[in-house]
Coordinates of C-alpha atoms in Angstrom, one line a residue:
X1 CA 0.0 0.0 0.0
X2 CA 1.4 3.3 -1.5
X3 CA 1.9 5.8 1.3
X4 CA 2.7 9.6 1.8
X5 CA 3.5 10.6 4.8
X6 CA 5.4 14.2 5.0
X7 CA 8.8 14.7 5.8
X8 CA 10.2 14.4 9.3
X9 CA 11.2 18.1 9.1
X10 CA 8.9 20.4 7.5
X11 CA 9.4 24.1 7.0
X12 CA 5.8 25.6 6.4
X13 CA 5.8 27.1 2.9
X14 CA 6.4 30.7 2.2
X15 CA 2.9 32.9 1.5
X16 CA 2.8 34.1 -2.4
X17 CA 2.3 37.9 -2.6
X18 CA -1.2 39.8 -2.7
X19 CA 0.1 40.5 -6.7
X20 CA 0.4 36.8 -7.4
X21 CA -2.6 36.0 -5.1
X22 CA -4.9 38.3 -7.5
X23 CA -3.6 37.1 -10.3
X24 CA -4.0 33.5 -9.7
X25 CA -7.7 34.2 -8.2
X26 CA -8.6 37.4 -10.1
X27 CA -12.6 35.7 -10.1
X28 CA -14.7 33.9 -11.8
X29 CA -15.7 33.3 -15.8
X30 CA -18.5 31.9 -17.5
X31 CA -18.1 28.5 -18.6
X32 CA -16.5 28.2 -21.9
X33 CA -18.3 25.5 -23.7
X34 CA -22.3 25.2 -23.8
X35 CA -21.7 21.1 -23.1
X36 CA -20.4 22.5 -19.3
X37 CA -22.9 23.1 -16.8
X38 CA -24.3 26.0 -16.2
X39 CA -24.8 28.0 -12.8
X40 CA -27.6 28.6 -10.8
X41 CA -28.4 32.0 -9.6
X42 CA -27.2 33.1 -6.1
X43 CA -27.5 35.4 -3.5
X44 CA -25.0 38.1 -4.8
X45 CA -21.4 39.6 -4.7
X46 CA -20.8 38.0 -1.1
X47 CA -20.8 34.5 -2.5
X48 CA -18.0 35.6 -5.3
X49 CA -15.9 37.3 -2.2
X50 CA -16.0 33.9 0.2
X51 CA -15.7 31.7 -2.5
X52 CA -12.4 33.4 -3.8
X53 CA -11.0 34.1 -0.2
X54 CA -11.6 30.5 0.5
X55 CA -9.7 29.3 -2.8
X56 CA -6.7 31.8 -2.0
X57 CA -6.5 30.7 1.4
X58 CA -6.2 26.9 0.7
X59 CA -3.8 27.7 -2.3
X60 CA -1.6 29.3 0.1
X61 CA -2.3 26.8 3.4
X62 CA -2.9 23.3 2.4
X63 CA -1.4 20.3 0.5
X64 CA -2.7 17.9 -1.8
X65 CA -3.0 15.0 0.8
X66 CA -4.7 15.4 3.8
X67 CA -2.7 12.1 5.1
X68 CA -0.3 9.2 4.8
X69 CA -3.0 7.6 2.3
X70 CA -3.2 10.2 -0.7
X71 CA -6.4 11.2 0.3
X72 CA -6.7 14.3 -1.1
X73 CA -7.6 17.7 -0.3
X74 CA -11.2 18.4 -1.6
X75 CA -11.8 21.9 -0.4
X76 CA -11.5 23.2 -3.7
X77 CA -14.1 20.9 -5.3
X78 CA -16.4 20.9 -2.2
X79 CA -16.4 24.9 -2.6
X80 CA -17.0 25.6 -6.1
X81 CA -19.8 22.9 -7.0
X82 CA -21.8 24.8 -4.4
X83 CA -20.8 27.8 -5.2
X84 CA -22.2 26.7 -8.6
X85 CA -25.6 25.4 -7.2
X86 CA -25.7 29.1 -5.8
X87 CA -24.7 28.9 -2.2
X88 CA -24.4 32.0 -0.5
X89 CA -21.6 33.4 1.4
X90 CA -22.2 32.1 4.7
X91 CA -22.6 28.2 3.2
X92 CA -19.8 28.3 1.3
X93 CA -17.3 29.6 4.2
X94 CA -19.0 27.2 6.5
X95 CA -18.3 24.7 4.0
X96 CA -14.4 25.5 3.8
X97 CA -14.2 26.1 7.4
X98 CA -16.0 23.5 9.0
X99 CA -15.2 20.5 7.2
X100 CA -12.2 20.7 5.5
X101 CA -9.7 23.1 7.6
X102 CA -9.8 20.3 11.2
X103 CA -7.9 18.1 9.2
X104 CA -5.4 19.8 6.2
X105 CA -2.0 18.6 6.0
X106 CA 0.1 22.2 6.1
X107 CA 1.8 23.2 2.8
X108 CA 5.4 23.3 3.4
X109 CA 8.5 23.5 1.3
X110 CA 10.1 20.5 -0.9
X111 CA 13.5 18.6 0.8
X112 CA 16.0 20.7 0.1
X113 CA 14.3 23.5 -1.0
X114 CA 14.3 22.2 -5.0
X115 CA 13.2 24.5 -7.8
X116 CA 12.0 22.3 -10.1
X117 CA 12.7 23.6 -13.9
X118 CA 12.3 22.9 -17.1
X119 CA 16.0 20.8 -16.8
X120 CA 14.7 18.5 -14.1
X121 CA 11.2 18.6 -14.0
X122 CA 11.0 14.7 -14.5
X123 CA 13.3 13.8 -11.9
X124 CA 10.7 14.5 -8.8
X125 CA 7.6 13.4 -10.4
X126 CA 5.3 11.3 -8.5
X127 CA 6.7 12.4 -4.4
X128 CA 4.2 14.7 -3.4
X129 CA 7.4 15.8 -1.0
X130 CA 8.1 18.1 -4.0
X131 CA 4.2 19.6 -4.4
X132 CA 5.5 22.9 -3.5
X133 CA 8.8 23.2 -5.7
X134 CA 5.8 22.1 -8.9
X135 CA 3.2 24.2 -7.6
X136 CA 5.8 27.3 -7.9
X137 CA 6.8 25.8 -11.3
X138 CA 3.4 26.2 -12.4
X139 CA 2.9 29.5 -11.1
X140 CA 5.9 31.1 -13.1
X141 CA 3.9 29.0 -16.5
X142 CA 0.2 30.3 -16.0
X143 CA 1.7 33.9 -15.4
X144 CA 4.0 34.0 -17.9
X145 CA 3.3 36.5 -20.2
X146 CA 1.2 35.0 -23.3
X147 CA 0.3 31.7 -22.0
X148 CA -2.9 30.4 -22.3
X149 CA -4.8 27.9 -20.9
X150 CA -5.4 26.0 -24.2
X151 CA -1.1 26.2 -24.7
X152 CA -0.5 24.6 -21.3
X153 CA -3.1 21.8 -21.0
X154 CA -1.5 21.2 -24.8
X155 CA 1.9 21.1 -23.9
X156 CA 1.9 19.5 -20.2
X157 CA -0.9 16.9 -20.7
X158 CA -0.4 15.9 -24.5
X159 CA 2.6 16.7 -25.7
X160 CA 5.4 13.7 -26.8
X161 CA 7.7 15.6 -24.8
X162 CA 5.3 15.4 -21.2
X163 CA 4.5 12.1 -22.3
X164 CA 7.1 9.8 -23.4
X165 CA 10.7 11.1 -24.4
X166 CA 12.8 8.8 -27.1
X167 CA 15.2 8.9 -25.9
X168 CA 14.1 9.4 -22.5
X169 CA 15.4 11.8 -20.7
X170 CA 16.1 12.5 -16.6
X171 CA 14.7 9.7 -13.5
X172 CA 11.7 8.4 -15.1
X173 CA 9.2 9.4 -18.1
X174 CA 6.2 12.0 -17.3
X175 CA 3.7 10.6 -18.8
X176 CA 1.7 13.4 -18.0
X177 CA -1.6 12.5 -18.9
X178 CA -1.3 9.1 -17.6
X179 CA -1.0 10.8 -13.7
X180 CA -3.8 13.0 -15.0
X181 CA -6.3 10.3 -14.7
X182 CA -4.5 8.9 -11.5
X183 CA -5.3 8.2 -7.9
X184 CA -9.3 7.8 -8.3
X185 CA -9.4 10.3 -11.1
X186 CA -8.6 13.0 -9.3
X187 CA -6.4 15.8 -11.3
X188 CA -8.6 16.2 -14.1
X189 CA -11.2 17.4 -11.6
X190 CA -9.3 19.4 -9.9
X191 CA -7.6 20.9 -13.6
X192 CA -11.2 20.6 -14.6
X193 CA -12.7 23.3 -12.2
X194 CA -9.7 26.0 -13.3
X195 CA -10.9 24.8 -16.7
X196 CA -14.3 25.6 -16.4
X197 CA -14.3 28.7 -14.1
X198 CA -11.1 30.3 -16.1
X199 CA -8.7 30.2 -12.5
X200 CA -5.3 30.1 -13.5
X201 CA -4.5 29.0 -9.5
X202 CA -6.5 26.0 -10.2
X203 CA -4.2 25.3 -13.4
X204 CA -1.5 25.6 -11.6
X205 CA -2.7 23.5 -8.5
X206 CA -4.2 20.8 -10.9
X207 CA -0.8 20.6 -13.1
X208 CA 0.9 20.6 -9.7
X209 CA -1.3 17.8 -8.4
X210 CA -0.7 15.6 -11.3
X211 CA 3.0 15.7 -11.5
X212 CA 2.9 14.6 -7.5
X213 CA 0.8 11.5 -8.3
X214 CA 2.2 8.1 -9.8
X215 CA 2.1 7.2 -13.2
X216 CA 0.3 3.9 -12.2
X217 CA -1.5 3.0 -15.5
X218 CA 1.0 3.0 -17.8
X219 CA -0.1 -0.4 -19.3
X220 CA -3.1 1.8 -20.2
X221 CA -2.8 5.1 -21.2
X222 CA 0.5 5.7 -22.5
X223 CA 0.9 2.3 -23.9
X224 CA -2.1 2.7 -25.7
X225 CA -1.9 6.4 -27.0
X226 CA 1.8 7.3 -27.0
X227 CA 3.7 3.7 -27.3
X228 CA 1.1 2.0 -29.3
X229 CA 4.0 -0.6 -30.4
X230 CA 3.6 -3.6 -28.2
X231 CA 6.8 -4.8 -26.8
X232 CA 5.5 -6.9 -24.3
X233 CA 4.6 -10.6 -25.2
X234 CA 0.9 -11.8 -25.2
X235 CA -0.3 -12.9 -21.9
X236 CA -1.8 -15.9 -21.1
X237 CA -5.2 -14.2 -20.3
X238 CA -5.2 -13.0 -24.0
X239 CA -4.8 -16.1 -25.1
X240 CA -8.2 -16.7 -23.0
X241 CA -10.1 -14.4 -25.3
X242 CA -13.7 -15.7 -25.9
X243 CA -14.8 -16.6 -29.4
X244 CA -17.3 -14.5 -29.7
X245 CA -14.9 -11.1 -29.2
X246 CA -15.2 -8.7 -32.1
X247 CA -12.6 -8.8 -35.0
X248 CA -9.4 -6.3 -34.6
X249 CA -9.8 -2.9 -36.2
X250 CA -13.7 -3.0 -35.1
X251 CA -15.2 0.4 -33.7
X252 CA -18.2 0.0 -31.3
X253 CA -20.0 2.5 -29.1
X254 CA -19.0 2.8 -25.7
X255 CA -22.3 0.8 -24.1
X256 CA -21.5 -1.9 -26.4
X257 CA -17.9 -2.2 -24.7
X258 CA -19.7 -2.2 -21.5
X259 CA -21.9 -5.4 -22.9
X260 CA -19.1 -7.2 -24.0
X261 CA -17.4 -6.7 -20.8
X262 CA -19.7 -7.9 -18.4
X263 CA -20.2 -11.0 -21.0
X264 CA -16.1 -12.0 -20.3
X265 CA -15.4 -14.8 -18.5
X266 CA -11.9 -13.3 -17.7
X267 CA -13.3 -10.7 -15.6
X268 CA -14.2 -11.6 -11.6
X269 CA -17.4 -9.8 -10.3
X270 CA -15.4 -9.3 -7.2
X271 CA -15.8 -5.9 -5.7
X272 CA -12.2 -5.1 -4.8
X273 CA -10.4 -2.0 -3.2
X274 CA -8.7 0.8 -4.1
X275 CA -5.2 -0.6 -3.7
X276 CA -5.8 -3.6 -5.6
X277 CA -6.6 -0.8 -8.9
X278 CA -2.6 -1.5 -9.6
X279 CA -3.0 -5.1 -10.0
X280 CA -6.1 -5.2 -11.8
X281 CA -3.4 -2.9 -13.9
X282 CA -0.5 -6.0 -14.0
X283 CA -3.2 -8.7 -14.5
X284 CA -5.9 -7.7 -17.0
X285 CA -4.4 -4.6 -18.5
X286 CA -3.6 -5.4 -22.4
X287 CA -7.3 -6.9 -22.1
X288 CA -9.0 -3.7 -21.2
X289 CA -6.4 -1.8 -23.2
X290 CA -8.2 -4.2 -26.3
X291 CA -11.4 -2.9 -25.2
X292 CA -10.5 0.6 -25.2
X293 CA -9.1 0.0 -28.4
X294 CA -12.5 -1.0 -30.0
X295 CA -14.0 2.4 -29.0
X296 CA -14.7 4.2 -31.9
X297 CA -13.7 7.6 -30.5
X298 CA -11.7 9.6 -32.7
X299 CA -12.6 13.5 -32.6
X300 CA -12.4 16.1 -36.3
X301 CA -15.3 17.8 -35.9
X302 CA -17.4 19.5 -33.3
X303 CA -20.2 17.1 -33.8
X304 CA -18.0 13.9 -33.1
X305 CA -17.0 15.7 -29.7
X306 CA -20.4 16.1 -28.6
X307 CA -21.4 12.3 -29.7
X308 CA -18.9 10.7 -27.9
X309 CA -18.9 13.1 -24.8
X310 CA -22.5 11.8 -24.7
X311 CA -21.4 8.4 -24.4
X312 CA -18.6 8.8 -22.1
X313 CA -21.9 10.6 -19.4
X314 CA -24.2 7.8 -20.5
X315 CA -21.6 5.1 -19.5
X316 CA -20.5 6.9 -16.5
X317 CA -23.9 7.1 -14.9
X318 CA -24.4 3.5 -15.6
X319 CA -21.5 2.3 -13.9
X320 CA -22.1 3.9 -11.0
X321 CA -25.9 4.5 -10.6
X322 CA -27.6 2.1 -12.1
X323 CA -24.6 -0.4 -10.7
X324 CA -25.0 0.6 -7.5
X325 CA -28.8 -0.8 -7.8
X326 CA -29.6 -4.0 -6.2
X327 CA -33.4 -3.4 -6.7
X328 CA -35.9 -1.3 -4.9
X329 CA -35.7 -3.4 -1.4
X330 CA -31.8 -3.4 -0.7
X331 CA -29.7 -0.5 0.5
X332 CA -28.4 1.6 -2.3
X333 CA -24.4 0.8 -3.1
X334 CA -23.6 4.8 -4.0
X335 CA -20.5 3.3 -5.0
X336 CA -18.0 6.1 -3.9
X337 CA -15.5 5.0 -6.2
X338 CA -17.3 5.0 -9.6
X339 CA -19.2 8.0 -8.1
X340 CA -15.5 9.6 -9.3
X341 CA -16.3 8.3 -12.9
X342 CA -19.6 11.0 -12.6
X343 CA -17.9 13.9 -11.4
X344 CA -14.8 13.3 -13.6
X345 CA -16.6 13.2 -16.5
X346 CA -18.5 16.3 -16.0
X347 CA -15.4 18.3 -16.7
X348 CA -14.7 16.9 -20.5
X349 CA -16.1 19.5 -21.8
X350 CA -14.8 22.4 -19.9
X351 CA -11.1 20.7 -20.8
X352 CA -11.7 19.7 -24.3
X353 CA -12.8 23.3 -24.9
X354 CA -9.1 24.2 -24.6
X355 CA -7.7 21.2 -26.9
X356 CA -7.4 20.4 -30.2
X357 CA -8.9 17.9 -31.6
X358 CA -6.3 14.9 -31.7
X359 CA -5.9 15.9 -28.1
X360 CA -9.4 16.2 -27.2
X361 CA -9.3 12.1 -28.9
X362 CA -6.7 11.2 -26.3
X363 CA -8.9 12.9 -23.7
X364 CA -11.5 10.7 -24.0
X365 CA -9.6 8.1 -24.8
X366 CA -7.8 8.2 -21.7
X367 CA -11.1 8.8 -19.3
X368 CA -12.6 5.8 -21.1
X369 CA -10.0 3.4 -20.4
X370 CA -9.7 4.3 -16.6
X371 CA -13.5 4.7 -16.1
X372 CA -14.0 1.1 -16.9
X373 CA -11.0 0.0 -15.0
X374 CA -12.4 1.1 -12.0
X375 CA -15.6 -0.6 -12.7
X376 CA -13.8 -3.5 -13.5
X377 CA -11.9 -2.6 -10.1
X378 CA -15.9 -3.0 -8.2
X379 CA -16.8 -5.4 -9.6
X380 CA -18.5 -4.7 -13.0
X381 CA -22.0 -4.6 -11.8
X382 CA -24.4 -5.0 -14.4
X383 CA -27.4 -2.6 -15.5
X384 CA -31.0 -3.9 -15.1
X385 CA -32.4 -1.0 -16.5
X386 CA -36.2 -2.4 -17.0
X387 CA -36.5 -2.8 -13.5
X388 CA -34.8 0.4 -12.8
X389 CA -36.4 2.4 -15.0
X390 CA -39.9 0.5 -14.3
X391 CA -39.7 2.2 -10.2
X392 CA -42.3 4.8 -9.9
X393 CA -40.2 8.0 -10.4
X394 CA -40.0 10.8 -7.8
X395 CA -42.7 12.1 -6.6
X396 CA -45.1 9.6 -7.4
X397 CA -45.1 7.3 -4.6
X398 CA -43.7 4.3 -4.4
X399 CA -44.3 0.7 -3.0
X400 CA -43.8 0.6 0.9
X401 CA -41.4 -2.3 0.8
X402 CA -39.2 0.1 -1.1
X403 CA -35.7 1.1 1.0
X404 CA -36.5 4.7 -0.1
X405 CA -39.5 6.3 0.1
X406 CA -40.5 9.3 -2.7
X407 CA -41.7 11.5 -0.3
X408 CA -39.1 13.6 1.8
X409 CA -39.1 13.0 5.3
X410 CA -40.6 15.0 7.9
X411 CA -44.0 17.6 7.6
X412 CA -45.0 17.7 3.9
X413 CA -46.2 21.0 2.4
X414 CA -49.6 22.1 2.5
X415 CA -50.5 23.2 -1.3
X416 CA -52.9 25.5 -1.7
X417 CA -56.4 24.8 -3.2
X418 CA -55.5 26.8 -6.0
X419 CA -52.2 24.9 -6.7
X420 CA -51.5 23.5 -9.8
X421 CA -52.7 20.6 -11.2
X422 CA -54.2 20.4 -7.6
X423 CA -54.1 20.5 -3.8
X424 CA -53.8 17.1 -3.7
X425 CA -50.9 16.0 -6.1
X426 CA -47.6 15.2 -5.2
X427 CA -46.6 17.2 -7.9
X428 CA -47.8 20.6 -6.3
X429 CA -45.9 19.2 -3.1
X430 CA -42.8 18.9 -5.1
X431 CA -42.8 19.8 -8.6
X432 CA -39.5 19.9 -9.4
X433 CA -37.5 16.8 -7.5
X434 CA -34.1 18.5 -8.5
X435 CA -34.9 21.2 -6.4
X436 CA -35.0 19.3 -2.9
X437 CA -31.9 17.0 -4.6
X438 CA -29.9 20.4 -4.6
X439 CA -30.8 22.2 -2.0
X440 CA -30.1 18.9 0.1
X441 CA -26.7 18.9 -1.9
X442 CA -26.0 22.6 -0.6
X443 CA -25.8 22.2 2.9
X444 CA -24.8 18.5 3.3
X445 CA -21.2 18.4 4.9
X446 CA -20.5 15.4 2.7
X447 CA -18.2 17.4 0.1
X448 CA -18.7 14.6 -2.7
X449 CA -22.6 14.8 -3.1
X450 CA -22.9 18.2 -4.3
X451 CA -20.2 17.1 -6.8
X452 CA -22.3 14.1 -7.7
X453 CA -26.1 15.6 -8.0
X454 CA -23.8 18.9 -9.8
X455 CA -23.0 16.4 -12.1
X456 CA -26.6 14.6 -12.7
X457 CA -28.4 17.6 -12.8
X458 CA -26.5 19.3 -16.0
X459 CA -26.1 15.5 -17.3
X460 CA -30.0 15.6 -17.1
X461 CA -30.3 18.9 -18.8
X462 CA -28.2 17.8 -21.5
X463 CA -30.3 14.1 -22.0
X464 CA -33.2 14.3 -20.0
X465 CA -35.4 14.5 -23.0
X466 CA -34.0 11.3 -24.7
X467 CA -36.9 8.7 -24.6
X468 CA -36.6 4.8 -24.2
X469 CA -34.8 3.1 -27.1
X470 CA -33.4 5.8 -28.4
X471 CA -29.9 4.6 -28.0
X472 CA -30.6 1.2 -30.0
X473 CA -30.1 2.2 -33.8
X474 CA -26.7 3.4 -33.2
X475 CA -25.8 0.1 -30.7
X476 CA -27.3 -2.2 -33.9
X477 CA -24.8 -0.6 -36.1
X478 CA -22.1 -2.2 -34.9
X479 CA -22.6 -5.1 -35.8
X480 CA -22.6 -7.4 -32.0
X481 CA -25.5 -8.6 -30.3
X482 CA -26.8 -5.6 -28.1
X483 CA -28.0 -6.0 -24.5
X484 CA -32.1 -6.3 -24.5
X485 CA -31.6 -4.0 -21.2
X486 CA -30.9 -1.3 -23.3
X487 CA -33.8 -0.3 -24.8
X488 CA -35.3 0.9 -21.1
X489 CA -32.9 3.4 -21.0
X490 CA -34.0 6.8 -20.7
X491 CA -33.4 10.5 -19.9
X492 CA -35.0 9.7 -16.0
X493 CA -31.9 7.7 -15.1
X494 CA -30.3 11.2 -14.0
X495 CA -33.0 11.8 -11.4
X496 CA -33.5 8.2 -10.3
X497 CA -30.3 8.2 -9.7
X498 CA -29.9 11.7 -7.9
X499 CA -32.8 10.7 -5.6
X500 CA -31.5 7.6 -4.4
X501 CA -28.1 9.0 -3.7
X502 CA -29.1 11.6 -1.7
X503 CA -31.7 9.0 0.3
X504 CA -28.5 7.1 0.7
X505 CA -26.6 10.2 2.1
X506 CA -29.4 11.2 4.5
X507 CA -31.7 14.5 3.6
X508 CA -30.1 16.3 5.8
X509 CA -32.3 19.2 5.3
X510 CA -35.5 17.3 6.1
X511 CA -34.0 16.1 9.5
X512 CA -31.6 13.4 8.5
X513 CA -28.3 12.9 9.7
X514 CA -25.4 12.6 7.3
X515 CA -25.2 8.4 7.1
X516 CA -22.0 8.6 6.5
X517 CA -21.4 5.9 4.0
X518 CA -18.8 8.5 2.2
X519 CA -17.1 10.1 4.9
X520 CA -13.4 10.1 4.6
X521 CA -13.1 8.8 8.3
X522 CA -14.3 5.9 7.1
X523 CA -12.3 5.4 4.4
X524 CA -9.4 6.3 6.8
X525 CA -10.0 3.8 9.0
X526 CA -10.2 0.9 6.7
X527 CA -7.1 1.9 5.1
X528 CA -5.2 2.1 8.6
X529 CA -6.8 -1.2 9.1
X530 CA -5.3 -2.7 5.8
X531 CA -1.9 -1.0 6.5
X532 CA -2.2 -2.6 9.6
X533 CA -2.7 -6.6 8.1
X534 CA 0.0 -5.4 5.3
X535 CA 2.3 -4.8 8.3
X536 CA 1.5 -8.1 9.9
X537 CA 2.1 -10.1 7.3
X538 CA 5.4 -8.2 6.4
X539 CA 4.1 -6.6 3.4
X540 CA 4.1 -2.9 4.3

């Protein structure tokens, strides 16, 4: 089990000037594509001024990791998906403040006070001792004068030179975008938000945070889209591969993929954890690497971006929504680890804006092939989607032997006679189910379910409309036998599965507690726990 535990010795980090500070944080833009989401209106000026003292603060205070496991520092995230939902002031600095600040790890300076620079910028990658010497790196490259955002993402995500070096050059290779999609996903969200909202600071952090994490799947991402000359024999598990497997060269849609996956006999349906990701990596990567190779995903016009973005956000909420559903009765799964596939992919489009296309190609690429690793990783639940989608949908009420009930809890809303379509409906109770979903979102101190029902709810704007069977002429044109479950999918999936996560969560603003299934405590423990067998057995 990979650990990062700070230095013996630290010396706190220097604070950056007011100058820098305003330039990193200047505000806030509008999105820059109409694929991201959108924001919902809030209570004024005050929100802008907390949310930006907030960021500025943590930029200056905190580090990636919060502790020896590479959890990571989620302030950030937690503070501008409300922010987007339209918290105001007072919600948003209780969000930073009373959740996040008890238990940051302190930014301090890298071992020997290292610069990194454009000489030896490979030879620290991956020690998040050194997230200080490449967050000042990164500084001096968003303020240089003339850079822009679509020149950096270009030239330290995509480039040969980030990626792989022939002949390589310095300790190891970047591979750049490989640690982009590393440790749960995480720096493309983090790049994503400075993406979307136009923060050079979160640019910086997010280029900072990647060259601190590992460059784990290599047998994925940079073996597929910068080495794609094999040099490794044929496995023994590829010599496994079922008849029935679609010819080489073949391009299918990403659901398809999904199908074919769960119909693999070389795959296990055991859920494991987030350290066995690696060798899930070592044992089965050239197999999902054929997978992602059958994608057809390969980006020249503005109309092939939005068709496959739309599959990557179908897929996504699949894997983890519909997966975590073990039918109406049973405790819903919120899977928190393809919950990162959600909120991952939600960003796409704020990135891609930036790229070109061949790099908007390895993009998606790269977030197909780790998004169905992870699921892999839990599992690869399957999608029953007529009995899904067959559930009464919120706020028509549902069976009583359901886990969930449609109605909120707690005193309901009196309509009055007058309200529409009348006093008696559940729909003049709540006639809008995303509104509750939100607001819930808002002030729940779980940071990752605003990022999750963020996510839905613009996913849902994008797709609600799309009726049942709508995906099936494109699945039948490529030419393997579809899964029947498919034609029950529909644009409702979004709420369904917004409701249930936040039943799962608690409504906390109907009386619940938080349930805690996704508290990082948690998660902490069982990874103390681990470390603590690992040790036993001479392992750690």
């Amino acid at each position: 089990m990979a650990t990062s535990a700070p230095p013996e010795s630290i010396v706190p980090a220097a604070p950056s000037s007011q100058d820098v500070l305003s330039r990193l944080f200047p505000g806030i833009r509008s999105p820059p594509s109409l694929l991201a989401p959108g924001r919902v209106p809030n209570s004024g000026p005050e929100a802008t001024a907390a949310l930006l003292k907030a960021l500025r603060d943590n930029h200056e205070r905190s580090h990636v990791f919060f502790n020896e496991f590479s959890f990571h520092n989620h302030s950030v995230h937690h503070l501008l998906a409300v922010y987007a939902l339209g918290a105001p002031g007072p919600v948003i600095s209780a969000a930073y403040q009373n959740t996040h600040l008890d238990h940051m790890r302190v930014a301090f300076v890298s071992p020997d006070t290292v610069t990194i620079t454009d000489d030896n910028f490979t030879d620290y990658l991956g020690n998040d001792h050194y997230y200080n010497a490449y967050l000042n790196y990164f500084h001096r490259v968003v303020l240089e004068p003339g850079a822009t955002i679509s020149n950096i993402l270009e030239k330290y995500l995509f480039s040969p030179h980030y990626n792989v070096r022939t002949p390589q050059q310095g300790a190891e290779q970047p591979q750049m975008l490989n640690r982009f999609l590393e440790i749960l996903i995480h720096p493309i969200i983090h790049a994503g938000y400075g993406a979307e909202f136009g923060i050079l600071g979160l640019i910086a952090e997010g280029l900072a945070w990647t060259s601190v994490h590992p460059a784990g799947a290599t047998t994925l991402i940079t073996r597929l889209l910068f080495t794609p000359t094999r040099t490794t024999p044929i496995t023994d598990l590829e010599r496994q591969e079922p008849e029935w497997m679609p010819k080489p060269g073949s391009r299918l849609r990403a659901l398809n993929i999904l199908s074919l996956m769960l119909r693999d006999p070389r795959f296990d349906s055991k859920v494991l954890d987030k350290h066995e990701y690696a060798a899930m990596l070592e044992s089965h990567g050239e197999v999902i690497n054929k997978y992602g190779e059958f994608w057809d995903c390969h980006i020249e016009r503005q109309e092939d971006l939005e068709e496959r973005i739309e599959e990557l956000i179908w897929a996504a909420t699949l894997m983890y929504g519909v997966g975590s559903w073990d039918g109406s009765a049973a405790e819903y799964r919120a899977d928190f680890f393809t919950a990162h596939i959600v909120t991952s992919v939600l960003f796409v489009p704020s990135i891609c804006a930036y790229l070109s296309r061949p790099s908007q190609t390895k993009l998606l690429r790269a977030h197909f092939l780790t998004s169905i690793t992870w699921w892999l990783v839990r599992g690869r639940p399957g999608f029953a989607l007529r009995a899904f989608t067959s559930q009464p949908l919120v706020p028509l009420p549902n069976a009583p032997s359901s886990k969930y009930s449609n109605t909120l809890p707690g005193l309901q809303p009196t309509p009055s006679a007058c309200a529409l379509p009348s006093s008696t409906s559940p729909f003049a109770a709540t006639p809008n189910p995303w509104y509750p979903i939100l607001a819930d979102a808002l002030v729940h101190p779980n940071e990752h379910l605003c990022k999750v029902q963020r996510a839905l709810a613009h996913f849902n704007v994008l797709y609600g409309h799309r009726e049942a069977g709508f995906v099936l002429n494109s699945l039948y044109k490529d030419g393997v036998n579809v899964d029947p479950e498919y034609a029950y999918l529909d644009g409702s999936v979004f709420l369904r599965v917004a409701w249930l996560t936040g039943a799962a969560l608690g409504w906390v603003t109907h009386g619940e507690d938080n349930s805690g299934v996704w508290n990082y405590q948690e998660f902490q423990r069982a990874a103390l726990d681990e470390l603590e067998l690992l040790r036993s057995q001479g392992r750690a």
